PDB file of C-alpha atoms in Angstrom:
ATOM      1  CA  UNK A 154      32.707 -14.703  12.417  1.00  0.00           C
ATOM      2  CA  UNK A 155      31.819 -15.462   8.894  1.00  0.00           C
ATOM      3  CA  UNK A 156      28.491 -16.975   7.672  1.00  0.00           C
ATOM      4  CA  UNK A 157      28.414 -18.933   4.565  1.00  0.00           C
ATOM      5  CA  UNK A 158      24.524 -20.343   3.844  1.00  0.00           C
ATOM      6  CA  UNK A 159      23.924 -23.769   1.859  1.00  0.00           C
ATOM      7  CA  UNK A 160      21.207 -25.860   0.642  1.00  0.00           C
ATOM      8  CA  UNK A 161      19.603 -22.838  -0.633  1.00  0.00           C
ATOM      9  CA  UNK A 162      19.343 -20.904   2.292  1.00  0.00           C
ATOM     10  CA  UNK A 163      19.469 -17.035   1.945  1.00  0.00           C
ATOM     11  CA  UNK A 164      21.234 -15.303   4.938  1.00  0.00           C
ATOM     12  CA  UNK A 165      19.522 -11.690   5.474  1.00  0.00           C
ATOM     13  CA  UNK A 166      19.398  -8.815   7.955  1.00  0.00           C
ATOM     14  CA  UNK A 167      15.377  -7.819   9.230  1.00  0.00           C
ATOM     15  CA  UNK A 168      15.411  -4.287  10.177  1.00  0.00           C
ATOM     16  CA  UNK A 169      14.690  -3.697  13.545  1.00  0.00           C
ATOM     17  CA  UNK A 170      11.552  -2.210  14.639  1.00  0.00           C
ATOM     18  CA  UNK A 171      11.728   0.840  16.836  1.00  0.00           C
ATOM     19  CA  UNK A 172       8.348   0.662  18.523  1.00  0.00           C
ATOM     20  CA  UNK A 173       8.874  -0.948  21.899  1.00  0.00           C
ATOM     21  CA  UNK A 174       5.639  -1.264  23.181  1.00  0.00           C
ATOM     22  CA  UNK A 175       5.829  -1.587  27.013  1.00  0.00           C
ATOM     23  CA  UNK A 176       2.766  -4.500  27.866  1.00  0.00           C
ATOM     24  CA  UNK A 177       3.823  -5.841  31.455  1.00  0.00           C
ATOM     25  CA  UNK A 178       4.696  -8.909  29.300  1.00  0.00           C
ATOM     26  CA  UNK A 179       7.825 -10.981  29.321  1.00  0.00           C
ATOM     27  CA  UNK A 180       8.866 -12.518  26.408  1.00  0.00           C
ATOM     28  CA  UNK A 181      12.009 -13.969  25.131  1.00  0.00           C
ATOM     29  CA  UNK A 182      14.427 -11.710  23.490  1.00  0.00           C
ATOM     30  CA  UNK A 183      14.023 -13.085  20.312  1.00  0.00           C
ATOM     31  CA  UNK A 184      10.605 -13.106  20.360  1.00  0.00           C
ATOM     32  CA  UNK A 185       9.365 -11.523  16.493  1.00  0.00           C
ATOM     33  CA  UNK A 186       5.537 -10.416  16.308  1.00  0.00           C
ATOM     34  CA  UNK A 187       3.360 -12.708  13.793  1.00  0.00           C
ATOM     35  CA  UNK A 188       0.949 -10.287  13.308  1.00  0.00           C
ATOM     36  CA  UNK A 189       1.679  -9.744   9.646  1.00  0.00           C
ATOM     37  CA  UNK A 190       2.513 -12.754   7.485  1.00  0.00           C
ATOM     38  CA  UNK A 191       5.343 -11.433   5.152  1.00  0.00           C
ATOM     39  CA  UNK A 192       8.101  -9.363   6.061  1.00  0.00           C
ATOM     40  CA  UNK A 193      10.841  -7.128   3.898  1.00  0.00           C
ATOM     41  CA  UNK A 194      14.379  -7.985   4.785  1.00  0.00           C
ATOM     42  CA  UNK A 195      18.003  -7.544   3.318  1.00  0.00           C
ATOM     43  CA  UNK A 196      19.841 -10.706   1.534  1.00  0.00           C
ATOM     44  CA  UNK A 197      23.265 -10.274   3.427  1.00  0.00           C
ATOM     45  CA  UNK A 198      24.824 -13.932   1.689  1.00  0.00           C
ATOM     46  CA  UNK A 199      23.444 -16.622  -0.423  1.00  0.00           C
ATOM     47  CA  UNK A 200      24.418 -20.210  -1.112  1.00  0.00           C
ATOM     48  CA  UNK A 201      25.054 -19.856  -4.830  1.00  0.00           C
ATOM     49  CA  UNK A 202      24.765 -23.631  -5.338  1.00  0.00           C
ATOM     50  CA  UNK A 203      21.092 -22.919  -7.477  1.00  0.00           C
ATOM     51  CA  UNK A 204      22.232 -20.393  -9.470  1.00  0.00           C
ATOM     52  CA  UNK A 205      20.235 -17.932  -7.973  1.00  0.00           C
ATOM     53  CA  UNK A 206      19.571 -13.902  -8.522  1.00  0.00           C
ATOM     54  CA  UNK A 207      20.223 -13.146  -5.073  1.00  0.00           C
ATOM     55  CA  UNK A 208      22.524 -10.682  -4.620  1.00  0.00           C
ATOM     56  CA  UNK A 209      23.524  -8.697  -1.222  1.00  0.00           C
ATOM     57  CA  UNK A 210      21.693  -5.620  -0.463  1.00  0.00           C
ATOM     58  CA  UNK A 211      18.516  -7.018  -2.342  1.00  0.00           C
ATOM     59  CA  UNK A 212      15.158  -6.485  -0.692  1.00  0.00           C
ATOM     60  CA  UNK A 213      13.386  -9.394  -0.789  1.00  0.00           C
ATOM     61  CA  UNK A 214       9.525 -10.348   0.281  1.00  0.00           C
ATOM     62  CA  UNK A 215       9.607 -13.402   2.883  1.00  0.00           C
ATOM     63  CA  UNK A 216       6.647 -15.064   4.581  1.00  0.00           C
ATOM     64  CA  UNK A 217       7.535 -14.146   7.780  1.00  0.00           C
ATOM     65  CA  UNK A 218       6.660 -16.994   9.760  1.00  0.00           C
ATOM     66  CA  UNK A 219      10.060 -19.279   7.957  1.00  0.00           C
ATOM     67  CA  UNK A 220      12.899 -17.317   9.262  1.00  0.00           C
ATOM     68  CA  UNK A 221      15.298 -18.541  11.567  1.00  0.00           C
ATOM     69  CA  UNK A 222      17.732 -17.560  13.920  1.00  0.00           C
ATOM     70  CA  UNK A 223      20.845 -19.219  14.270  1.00  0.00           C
ATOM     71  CA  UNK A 224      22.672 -18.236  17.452  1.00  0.00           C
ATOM     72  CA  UNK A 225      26.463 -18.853  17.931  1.00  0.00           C
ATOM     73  CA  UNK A 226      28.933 -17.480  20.440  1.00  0.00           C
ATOM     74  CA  UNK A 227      26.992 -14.218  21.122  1.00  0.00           C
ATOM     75  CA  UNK A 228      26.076 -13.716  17.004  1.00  0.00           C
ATOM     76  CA  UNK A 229      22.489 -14.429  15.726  1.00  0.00           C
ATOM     77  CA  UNK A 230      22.293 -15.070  12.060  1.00  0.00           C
ATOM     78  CA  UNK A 231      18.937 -15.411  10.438  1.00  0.00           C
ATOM     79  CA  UNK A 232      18.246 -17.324   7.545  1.00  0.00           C
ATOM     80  CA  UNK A 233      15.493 -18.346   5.223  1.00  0.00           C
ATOM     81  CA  UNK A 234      14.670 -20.873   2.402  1.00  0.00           C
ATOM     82  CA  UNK A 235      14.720 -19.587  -1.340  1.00  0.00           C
ATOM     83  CA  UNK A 236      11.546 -21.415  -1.798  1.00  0.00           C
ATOM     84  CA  UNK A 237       9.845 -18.869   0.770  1.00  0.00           C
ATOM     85  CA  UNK A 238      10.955 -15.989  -0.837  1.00  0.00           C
ATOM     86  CA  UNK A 239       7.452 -14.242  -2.522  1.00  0.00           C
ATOM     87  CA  UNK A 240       9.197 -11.293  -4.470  1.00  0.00           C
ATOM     88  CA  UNK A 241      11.787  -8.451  -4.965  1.00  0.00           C
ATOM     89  CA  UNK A 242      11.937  -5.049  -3.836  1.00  0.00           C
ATOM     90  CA  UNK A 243      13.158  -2.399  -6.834  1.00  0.00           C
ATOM     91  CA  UNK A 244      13.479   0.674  -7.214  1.00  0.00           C
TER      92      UNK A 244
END
C-alpha cells in the first residue's frame, strides 16, 4: 500500500528497540515508552505542500510524545507534524 502524507505531516520509520524487557506486564502492542521526550526517527515521505527540506532517509529530532500511528489493513504508518520536528541529524 502506498502512503502519501498532507497537511504537513511527515511520514517516518522509528527504529525499533531491541531491549524487551520482560515485567509480568501486559500492554498493548503498540505501546511506545515515554520515558524520554524526543526521539530520532527516519522521514520515509513528506507532504511537499510547504515547501519543506524534508527529504527521505533524513534523521530528524521529534518530541516523542506527537507521533502517531495510523493502522490500515495489517500496515501501521506513523506520522508526525512538521511543527514538532526540533532538528536534523548530519553527518
Amino acid at each position: 500500500m502506498i502512503f502519501t502524507p498532507v497537511n504537513n505531516y511527515l511520514w517516518v520509520r522509528v527504529p525499533q528497540d531491541n531491549e524487551n524487557e520482560e515485567t509480568g506486564i501486559l500492554l498493548p502492542q503498540d505501546y511506545r515508552s515515554v520515558e524520554k521526550p524526543f526521539a530520532v526517527v527516519e522521514v520515509l515521505g513528506c507532504s511537499g505542500e510547504s515547501g519543506t527540506l524534508w527529504g527521505t532517509g533524513l534523521q530528524i529530532v521529534v518530541e516523542a510524545h506527537m507521533l502517531r500511528d495510523i493502522e490500515h489493513n495489517g500496515e501501521t504508518f506513523t506520522v508526525i507534524k512538521e511543527n514538532h520536528v526540533i532538528g536534523i541529524l548530519a553527518k
